[in-house]
Short mmCIF file of C-alpha atoms and ligand atoms in Angstrom, two decimals:
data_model
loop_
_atom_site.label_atom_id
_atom_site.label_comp_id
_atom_site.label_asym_id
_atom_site.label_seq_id
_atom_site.Cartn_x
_atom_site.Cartn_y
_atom_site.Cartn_z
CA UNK Y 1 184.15 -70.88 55.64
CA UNK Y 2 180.45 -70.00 54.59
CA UNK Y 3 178.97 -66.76 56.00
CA UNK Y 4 177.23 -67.98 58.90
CA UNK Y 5 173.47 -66.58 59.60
CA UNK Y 6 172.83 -65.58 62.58
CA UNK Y 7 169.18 -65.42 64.42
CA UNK Y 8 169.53 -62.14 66.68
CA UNK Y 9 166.59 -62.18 69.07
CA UNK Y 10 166.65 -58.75 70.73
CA UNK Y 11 163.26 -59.43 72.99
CA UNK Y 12 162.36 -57.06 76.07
CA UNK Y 13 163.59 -53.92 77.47
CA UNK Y 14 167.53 -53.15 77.28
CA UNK Y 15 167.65 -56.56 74.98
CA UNK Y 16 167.64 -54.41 72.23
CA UNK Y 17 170.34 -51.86 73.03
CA UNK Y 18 173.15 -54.43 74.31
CA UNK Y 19 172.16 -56.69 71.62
CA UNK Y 20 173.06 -53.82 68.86
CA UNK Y 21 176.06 -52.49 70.44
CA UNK Y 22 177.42 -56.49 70.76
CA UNK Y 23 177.24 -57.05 66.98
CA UNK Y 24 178.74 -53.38 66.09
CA UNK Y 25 181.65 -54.97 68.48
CA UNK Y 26 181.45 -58.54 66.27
CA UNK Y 27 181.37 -56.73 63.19
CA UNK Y 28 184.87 -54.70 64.27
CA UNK Y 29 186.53 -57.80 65.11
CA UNK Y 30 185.70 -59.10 61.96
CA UNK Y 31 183.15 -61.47 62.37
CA UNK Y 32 181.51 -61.19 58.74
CA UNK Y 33 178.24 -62.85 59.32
CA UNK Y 34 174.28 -62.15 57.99
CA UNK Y 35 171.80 -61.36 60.59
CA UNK Y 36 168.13 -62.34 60.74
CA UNK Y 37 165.65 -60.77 63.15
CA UNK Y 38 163.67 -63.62 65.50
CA UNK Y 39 161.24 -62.14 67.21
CA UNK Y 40 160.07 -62.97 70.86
CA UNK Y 41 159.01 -61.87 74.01
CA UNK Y 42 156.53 -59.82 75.43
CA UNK Y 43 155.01 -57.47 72.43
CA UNK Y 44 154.13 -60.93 70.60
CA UNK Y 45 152.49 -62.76 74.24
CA UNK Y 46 150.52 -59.00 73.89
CA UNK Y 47 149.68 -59.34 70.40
CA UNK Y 48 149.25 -62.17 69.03
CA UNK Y 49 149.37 -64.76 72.58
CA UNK Y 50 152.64 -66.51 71.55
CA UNK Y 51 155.61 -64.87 73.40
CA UNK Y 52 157.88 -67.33 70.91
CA UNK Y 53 156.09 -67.65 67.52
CA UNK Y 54 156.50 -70.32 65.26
CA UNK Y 55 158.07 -68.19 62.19
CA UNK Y 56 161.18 -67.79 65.15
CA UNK Y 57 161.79 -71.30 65.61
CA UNK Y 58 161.71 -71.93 62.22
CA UNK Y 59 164.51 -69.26 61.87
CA UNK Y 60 166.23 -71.06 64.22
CA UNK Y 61 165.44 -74.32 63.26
CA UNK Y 62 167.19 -73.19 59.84
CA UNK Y 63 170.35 -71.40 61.15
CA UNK Y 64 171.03 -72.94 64.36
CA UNK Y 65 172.84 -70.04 66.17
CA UNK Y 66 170.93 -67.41 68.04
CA UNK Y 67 172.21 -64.16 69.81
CA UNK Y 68 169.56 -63.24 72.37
CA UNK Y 69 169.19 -60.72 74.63
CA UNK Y 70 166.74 -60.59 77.59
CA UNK Y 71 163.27 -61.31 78.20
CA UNK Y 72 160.77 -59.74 80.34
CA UNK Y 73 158.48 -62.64 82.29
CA UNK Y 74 155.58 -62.20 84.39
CA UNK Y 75 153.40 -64.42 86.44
CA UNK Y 76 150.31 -65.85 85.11
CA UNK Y 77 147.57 -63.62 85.85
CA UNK Y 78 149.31 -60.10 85.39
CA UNK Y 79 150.84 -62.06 81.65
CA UNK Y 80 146.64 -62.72 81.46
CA UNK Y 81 145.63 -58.88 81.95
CA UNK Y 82 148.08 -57.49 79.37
CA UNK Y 83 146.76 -59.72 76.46
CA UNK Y 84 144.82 -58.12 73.84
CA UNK Y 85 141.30 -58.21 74.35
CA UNK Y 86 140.49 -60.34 70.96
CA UNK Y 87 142.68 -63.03 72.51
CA UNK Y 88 141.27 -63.18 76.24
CA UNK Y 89 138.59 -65.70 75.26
CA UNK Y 90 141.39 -68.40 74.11
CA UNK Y 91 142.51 -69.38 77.35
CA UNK Y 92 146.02 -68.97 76.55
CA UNK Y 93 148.59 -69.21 79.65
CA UNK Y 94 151.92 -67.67 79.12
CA UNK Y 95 154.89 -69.54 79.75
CA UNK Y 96 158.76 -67.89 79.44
CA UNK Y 97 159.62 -68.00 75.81
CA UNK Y 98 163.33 -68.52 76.81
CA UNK Y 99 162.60 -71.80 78.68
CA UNK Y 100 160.01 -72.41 75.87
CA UNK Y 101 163.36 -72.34 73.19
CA UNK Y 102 165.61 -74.37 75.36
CA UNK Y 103 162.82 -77.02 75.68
CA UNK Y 104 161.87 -76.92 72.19
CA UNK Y 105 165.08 -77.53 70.52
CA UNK Y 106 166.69 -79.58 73.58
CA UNK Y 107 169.14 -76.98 74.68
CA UNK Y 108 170.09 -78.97 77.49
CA UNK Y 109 173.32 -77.95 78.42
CA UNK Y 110 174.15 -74.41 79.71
CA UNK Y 111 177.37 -73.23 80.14
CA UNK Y 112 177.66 -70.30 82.44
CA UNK Y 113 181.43 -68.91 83.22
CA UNK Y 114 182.01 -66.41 86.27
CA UNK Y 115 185.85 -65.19 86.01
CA UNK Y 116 186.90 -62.34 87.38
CA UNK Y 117 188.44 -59.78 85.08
CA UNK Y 118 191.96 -58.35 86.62
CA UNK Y 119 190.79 -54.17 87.73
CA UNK Y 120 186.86 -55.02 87.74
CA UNK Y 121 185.83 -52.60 90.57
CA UNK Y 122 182.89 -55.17 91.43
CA UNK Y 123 185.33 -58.63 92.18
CA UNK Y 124 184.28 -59.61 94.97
CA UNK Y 125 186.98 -59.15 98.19
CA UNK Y 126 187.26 -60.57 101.56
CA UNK Y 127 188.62 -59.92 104.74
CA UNK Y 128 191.86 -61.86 105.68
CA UNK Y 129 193.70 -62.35 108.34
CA UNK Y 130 194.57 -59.47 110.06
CA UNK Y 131 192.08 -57.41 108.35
CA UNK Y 132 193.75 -57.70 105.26
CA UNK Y 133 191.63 -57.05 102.08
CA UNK Y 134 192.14 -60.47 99.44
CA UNK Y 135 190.55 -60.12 96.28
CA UNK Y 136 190.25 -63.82 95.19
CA UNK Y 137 190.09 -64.80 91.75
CA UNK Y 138 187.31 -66.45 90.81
CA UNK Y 139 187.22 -68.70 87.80
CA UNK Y 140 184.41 -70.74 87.69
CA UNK Y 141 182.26 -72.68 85.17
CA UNK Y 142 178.89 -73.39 85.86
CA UNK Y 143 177.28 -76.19 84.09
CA UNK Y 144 173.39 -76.24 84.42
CA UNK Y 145 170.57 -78.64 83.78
CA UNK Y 146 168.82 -76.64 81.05
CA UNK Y 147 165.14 -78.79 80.59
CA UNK Y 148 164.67 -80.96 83.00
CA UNK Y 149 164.10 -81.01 87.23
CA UNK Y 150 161.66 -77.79 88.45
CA UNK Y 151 161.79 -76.34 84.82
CA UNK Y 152 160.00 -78.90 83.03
CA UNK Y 153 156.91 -77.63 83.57
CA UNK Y 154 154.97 -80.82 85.18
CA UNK Y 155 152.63 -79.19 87.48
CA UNK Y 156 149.32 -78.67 88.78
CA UNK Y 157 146.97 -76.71 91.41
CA UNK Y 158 144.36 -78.75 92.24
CA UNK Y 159 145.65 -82.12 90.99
CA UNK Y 160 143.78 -84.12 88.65
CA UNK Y 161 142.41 -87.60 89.90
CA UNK Y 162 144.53 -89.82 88.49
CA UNK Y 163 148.00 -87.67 89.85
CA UNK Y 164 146.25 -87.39 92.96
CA UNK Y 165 145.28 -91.01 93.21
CA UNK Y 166 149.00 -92.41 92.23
CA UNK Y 167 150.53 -89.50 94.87
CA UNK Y 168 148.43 -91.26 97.71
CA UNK Y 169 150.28 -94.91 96.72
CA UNK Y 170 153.24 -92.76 98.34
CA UNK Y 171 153.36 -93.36 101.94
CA UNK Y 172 155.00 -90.17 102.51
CA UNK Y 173 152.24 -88.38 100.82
CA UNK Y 174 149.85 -90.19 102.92
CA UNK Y 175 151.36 -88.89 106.00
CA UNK Y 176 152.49 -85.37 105.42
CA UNK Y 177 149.60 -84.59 102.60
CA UNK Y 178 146.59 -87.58 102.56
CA UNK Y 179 144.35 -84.85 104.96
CA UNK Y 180 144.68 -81.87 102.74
CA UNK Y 181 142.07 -81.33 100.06
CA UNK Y 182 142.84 -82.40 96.59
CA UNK Y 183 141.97 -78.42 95.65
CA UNK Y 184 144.17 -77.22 98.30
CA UNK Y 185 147.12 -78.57 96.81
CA UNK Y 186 149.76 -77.61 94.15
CA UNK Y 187 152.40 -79.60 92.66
CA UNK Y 188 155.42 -78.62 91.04
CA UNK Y 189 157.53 -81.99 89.79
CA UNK Y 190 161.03 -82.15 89.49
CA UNK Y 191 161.64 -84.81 86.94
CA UNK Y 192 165.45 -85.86 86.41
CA UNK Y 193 166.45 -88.27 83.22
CA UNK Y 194 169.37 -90.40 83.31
CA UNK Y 195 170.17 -89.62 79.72
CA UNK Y 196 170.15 -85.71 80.64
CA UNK Y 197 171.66 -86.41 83.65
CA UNK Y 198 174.71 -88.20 81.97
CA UNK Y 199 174.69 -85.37 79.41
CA UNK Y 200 175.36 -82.60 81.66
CA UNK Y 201 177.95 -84.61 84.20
CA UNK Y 202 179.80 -85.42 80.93
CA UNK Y 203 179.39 -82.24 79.66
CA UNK Y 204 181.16 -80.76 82.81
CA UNK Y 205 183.89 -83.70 83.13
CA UNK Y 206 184.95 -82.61 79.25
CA UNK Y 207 184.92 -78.80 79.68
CA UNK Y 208 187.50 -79.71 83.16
CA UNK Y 209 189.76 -81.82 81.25
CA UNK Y 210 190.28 -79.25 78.29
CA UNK Y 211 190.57 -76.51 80.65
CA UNK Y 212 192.55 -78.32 83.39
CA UNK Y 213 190.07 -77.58 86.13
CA UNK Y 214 191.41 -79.79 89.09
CA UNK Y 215 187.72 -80.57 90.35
CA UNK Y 216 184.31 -81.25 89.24
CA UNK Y 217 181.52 -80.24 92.12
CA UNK Y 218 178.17 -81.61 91.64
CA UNK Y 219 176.06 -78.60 93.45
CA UNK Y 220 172.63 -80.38 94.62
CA UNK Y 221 171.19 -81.39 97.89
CA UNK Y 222 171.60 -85.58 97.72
CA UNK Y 223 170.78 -85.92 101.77
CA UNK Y 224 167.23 -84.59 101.31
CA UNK Y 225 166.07 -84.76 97.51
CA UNK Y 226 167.78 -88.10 97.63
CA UNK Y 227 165.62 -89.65 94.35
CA UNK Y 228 167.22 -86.71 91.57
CA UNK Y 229 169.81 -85.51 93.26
CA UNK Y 230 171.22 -88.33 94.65
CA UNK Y 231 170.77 -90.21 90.85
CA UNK Y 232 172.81 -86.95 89.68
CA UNK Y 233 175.98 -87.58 92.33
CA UNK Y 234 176.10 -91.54 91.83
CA UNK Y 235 176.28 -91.15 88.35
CA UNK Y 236 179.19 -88.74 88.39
CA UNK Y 237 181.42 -91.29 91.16
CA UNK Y 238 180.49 -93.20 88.31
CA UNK Y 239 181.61 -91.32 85.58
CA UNK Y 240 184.70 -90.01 87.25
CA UNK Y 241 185.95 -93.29 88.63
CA UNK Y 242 185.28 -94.77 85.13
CA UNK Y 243 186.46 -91.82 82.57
CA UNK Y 244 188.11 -89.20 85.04
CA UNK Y 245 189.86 -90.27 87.70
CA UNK Y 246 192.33 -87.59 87.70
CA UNK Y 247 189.65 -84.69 88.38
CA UNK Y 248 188.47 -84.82 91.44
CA UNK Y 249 184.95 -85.13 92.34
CA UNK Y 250 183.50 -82.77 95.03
CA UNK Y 251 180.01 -82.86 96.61
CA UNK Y 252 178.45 -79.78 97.90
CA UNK Y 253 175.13 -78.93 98.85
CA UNK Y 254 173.33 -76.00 97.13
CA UNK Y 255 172.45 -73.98 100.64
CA UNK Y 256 176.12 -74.56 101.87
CA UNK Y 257 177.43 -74.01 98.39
CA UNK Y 258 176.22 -70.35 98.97
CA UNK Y 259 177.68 -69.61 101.93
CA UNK Y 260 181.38 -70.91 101.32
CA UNK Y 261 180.72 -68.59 97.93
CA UNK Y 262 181.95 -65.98 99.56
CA UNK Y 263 184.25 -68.09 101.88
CA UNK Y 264 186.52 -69.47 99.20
CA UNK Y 265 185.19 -69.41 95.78
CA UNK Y 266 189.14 -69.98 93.97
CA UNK Y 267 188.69 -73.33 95.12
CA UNK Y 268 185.46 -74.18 92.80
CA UNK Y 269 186.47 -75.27 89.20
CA UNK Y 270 183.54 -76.72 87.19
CA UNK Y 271 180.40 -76.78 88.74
CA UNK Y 272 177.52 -79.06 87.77
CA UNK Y 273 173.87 -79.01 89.11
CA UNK Y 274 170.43 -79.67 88.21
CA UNK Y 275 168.22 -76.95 86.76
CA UNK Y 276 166.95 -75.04 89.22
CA UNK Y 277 170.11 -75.42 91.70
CA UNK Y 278 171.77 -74.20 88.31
CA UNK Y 279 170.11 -71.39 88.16
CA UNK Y 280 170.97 -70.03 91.66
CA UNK Y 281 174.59 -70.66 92.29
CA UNK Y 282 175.37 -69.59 88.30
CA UNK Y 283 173.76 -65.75 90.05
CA UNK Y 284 175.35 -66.42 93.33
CA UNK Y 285 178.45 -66.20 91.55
CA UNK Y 286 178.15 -64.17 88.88
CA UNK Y 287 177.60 -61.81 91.98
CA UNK Y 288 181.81 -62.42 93.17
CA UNK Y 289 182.44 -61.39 89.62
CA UNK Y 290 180.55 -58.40 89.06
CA UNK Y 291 176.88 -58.98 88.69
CA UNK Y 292 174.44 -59.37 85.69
CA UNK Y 293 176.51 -56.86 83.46
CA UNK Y 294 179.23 -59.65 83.08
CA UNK Y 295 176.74 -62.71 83.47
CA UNK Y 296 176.98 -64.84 79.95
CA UNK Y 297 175.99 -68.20 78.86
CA UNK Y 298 175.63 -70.64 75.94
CA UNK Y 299 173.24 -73.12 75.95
CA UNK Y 300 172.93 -75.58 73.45
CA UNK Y 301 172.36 -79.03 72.01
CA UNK Y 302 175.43 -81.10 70.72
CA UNK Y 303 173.23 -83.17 68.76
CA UNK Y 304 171.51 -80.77 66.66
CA UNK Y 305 174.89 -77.96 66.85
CA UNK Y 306 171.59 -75.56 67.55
CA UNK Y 307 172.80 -72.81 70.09
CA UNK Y 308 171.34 -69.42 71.83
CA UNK Y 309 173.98 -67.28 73.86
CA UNK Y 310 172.47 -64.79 76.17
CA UNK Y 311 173.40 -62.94 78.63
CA UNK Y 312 171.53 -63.61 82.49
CA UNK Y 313 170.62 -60.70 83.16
CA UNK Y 314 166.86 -59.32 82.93
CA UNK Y 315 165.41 -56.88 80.55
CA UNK Y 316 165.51 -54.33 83.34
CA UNK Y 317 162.45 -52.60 81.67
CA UNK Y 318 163.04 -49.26 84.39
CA UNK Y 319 165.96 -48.52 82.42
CA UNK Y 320 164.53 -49.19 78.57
CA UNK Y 321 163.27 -46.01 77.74
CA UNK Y 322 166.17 -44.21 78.28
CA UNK Y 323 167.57 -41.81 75.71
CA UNK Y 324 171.12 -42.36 76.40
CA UNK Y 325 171.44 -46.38 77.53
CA UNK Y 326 173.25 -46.86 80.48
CA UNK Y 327 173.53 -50.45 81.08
CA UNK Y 328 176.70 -52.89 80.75
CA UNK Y 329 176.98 -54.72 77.53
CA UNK Y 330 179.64 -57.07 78.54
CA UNK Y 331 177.44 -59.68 79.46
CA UNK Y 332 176.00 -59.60 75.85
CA UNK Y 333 179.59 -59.19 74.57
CA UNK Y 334 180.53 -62.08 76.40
CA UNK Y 335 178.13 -64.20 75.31
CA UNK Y 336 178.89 -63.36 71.78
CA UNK Y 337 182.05 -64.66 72.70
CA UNK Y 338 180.95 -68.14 73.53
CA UNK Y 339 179.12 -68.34 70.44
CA UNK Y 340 182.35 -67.70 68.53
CA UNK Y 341 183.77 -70.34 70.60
CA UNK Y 342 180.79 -72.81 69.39
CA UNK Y 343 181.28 -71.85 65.68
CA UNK Y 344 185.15 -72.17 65.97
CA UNK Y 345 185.65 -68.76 65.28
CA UNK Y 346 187.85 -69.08 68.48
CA UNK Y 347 190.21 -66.27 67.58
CA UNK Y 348 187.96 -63.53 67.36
CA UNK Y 349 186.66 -64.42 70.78
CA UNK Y 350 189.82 -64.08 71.91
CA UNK Y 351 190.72 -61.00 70.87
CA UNK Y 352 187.28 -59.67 71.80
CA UNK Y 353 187.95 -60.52 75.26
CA UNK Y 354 191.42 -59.44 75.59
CA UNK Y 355 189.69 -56.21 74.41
CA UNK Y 356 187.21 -56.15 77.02
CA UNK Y 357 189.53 -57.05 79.48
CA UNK Y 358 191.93 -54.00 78.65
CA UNK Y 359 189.03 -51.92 78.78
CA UNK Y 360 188.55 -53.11 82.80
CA UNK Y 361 192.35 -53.18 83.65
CA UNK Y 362 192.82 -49.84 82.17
CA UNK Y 363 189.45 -48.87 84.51
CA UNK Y 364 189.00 -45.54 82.19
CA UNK Y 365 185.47 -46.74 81.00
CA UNK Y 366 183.04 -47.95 83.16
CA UNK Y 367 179.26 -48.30 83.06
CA UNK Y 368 177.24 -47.00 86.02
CA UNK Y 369 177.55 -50.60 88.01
CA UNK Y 370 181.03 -50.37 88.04
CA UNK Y 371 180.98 -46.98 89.42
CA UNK Y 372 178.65 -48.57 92.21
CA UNK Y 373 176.29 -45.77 91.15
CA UNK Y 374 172.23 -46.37 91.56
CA UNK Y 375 171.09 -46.68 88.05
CA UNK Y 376 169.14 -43.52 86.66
CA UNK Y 377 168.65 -41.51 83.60
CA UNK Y 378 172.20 -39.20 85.10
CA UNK Y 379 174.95 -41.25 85.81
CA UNK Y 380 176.43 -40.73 81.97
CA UNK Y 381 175.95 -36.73 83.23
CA UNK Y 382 178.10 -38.12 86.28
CA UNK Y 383 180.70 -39.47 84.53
CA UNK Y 384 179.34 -43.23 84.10
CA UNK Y 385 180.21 -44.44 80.56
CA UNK Y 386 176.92 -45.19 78.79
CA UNK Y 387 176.71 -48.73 76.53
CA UNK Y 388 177.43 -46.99 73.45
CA UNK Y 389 180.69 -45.72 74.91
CA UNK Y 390 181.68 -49.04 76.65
CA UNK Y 391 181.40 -50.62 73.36
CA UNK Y 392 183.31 -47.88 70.95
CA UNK Y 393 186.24 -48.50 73.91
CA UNK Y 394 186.28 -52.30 73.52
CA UNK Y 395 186.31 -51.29 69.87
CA UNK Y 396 189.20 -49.39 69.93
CA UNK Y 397 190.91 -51.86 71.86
CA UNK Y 398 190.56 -54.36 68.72
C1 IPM V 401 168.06 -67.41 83.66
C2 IPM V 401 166.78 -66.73 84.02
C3 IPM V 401 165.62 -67.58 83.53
C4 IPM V 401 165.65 -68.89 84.27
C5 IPM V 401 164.24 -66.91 83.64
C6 IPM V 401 164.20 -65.60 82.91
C7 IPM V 401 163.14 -67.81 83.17
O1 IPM V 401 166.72 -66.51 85.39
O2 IPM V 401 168.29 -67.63 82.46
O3 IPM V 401 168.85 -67.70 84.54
O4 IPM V 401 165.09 -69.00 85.37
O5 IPM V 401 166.26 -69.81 83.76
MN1 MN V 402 168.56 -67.08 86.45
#
């Protein structure tokens, strides 16, 4: 097979550091691959008003995979105070360079797996009966909406005419909004597709039947946002009766969805949702599982074979100036993995995880998290493995 190039994107804070220590572990498993740098993120908003330049899409464009690591966003007018003062007159408006990429090359479908590793110190448990203590295993996969619904970045303060104008042919506008002032009002869309629609349900029925997940659960909120999210669960009964009828099809709403998390999350297999509703229940539980530090995802394009893996958490800039870095690189090593798995370099991921998982079963090396410890500059003093150290032990494992 050709040496694959891959576009590694280190962007904000701790981005850097797990980033590193995730292609040191790539490189001992013997993935033999070039790496180019993309840059992105804040220093470039800063500098030069583009928190995703052009030169990194065309990286990307060219090579198709990217390894990224975390970005830090902030809201509108404190991104506005931190530009340089040559580009303040331009009336640039920052936007998140990571939704930026998955909107630019059509990354529409994001993959986000929560399993519980066997020993992780952070799986979630519950009380049973008798004030028992069950640890369920969770083993969940989380299909989200990548461009489309509250992310697509229709909206306005202060409407113009013509949006106002065709909101007041709505007669529930008229009633619940017609008396406000068109400046007192902002509006955030949430724009659904069929096509994306169908891409993500079918995305999510495939990924249950190669897996043998028993259920599919479209996560959205059909009895109130009936337009999108009821055009998301008719066209998986359609779908499933059609291509799938041996999964079954399950229904939950988002709000509910979050409080039988902790209730009984073995009984979830694939989960699919819109964009937004995506984005919480993929953290709700990643929480059961052990929190950002083992939070991965792929999203990609099937079309184009163009992919970024990341890991959800944050850049967690408190903690990216420390000498010794103490966060969890799983979550980066992880999503390494599911890039492997995209390029069918499927062994390596495997034996990268059954690495990582020793390291957790054996419960010798464990970042601060999984010591429950706060995070600060001490807890390698304390006896928390840094990321450097959590990486050499999945090495060894290999
Ligand atoms: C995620 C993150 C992003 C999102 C942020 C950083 C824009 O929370 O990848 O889940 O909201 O999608
Ligand atoms: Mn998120």
């Amino acid at each position: 097979m050709a040496k694959k190039t891959i576009v590694k994107m280190p962007g904000d804070g701790i981005g850097k550091v797990v980033l590193d220590e995730t292609i040191r572990v790539l490189e001992a498993a013997g993935f033999d691959a070039n790496y180019v740098e993309g840059d992105i993120g804040w220093e470039f908003w800063c500098n030069e008003g583009n928190p995703l330049p052009e030169r990194t899409l065309k990286l990307i464009e060219e090579h198709k995979i990217g390894l990224f690591g975390a970005i830090t966003s902030k809201p509108k007018d404190a991104a506005f105070e931190e530009l340089a003062p040559a580009l303040k007159e331009k009336g640039l408006v920052y936007s998140s360079p990571i939704v930026g990429l998955r909107q630019h090359f059509g990354l529409d479908i994001c993959l986000r797996p929560c399993r519980s590793y066997k020993g992780n110190p952070l799986n979630f448990i519950r009380r049973g009966p008798n004030n028992t203590i069950e640890e369920p295993e969770v083993d969940v996969a989380i299909f989200r909406q990548n461009t489309e619904g509250l992310y697509g970045g229709v909206e306005w303060s202060n409407p113009p005419d013509q949006v106002y104008e065709a909101l007041m042919t709505h007669p529930k506008f008229v009633k619940n909004f017609g008396e406000t002032p068109q400046e007192e009002l902002s509006v955030s869309t949430r724009i659904f597709t069929k096509k994306a629609t169908e891409r993500i349900l079918r995305a999510a029925f495939v990924h249950a039947k190669k897996y043998e997940y028993k259920s599919v659960t479209v996560c959205e909120k059909p009895n109130v946002i009936r337009e999108t999210s009821g055009m998301m669960y008719k066209m998986a009964q359609q779908i499933q009766k059609a291509d799938y009828p041996e999964i079954e099809l399950w229904n939950t709403n988002i709000d509910a969805q979050m409080m039988w998390l902790t209730k009984n999350p073995e009984n979830y297999g694939v989960i699919v949702a819109g964009n937004m509703f995506g984005d919480i229940v993929s953290d709700g539980f990643a929480g059961l599982i052990g929190g950002l530090g083992f939070a991965c995802s792929a999203q990609f394009n099937p079309d184009t074979g163009i992919g970024v893996f990341e890991p959800t958490h944050g850049s967690a800039p408190k903690y990216a100036d420390y000498e010794t870095s103490i966060v969890n690189p799983i979550a980066m090593i992880e999503s390494a993995c599911m890039m492997l798995d995209f390029i069918d370099e499927n062994e390596i991921a495997a034996k990268i995880r059954k690495s990582v998982a020793e390291v957790i079963a054996e419960g010798k090396v464990k970042t601060y998290d999984m010591m429950k410890m706060t995070g600060r500059a001490d807890v390698v003093e304390k006896g928390a493995a840094s990321t450097q150290e959590m990486a050499d032990a999945v090495i060894a494992k290999l």
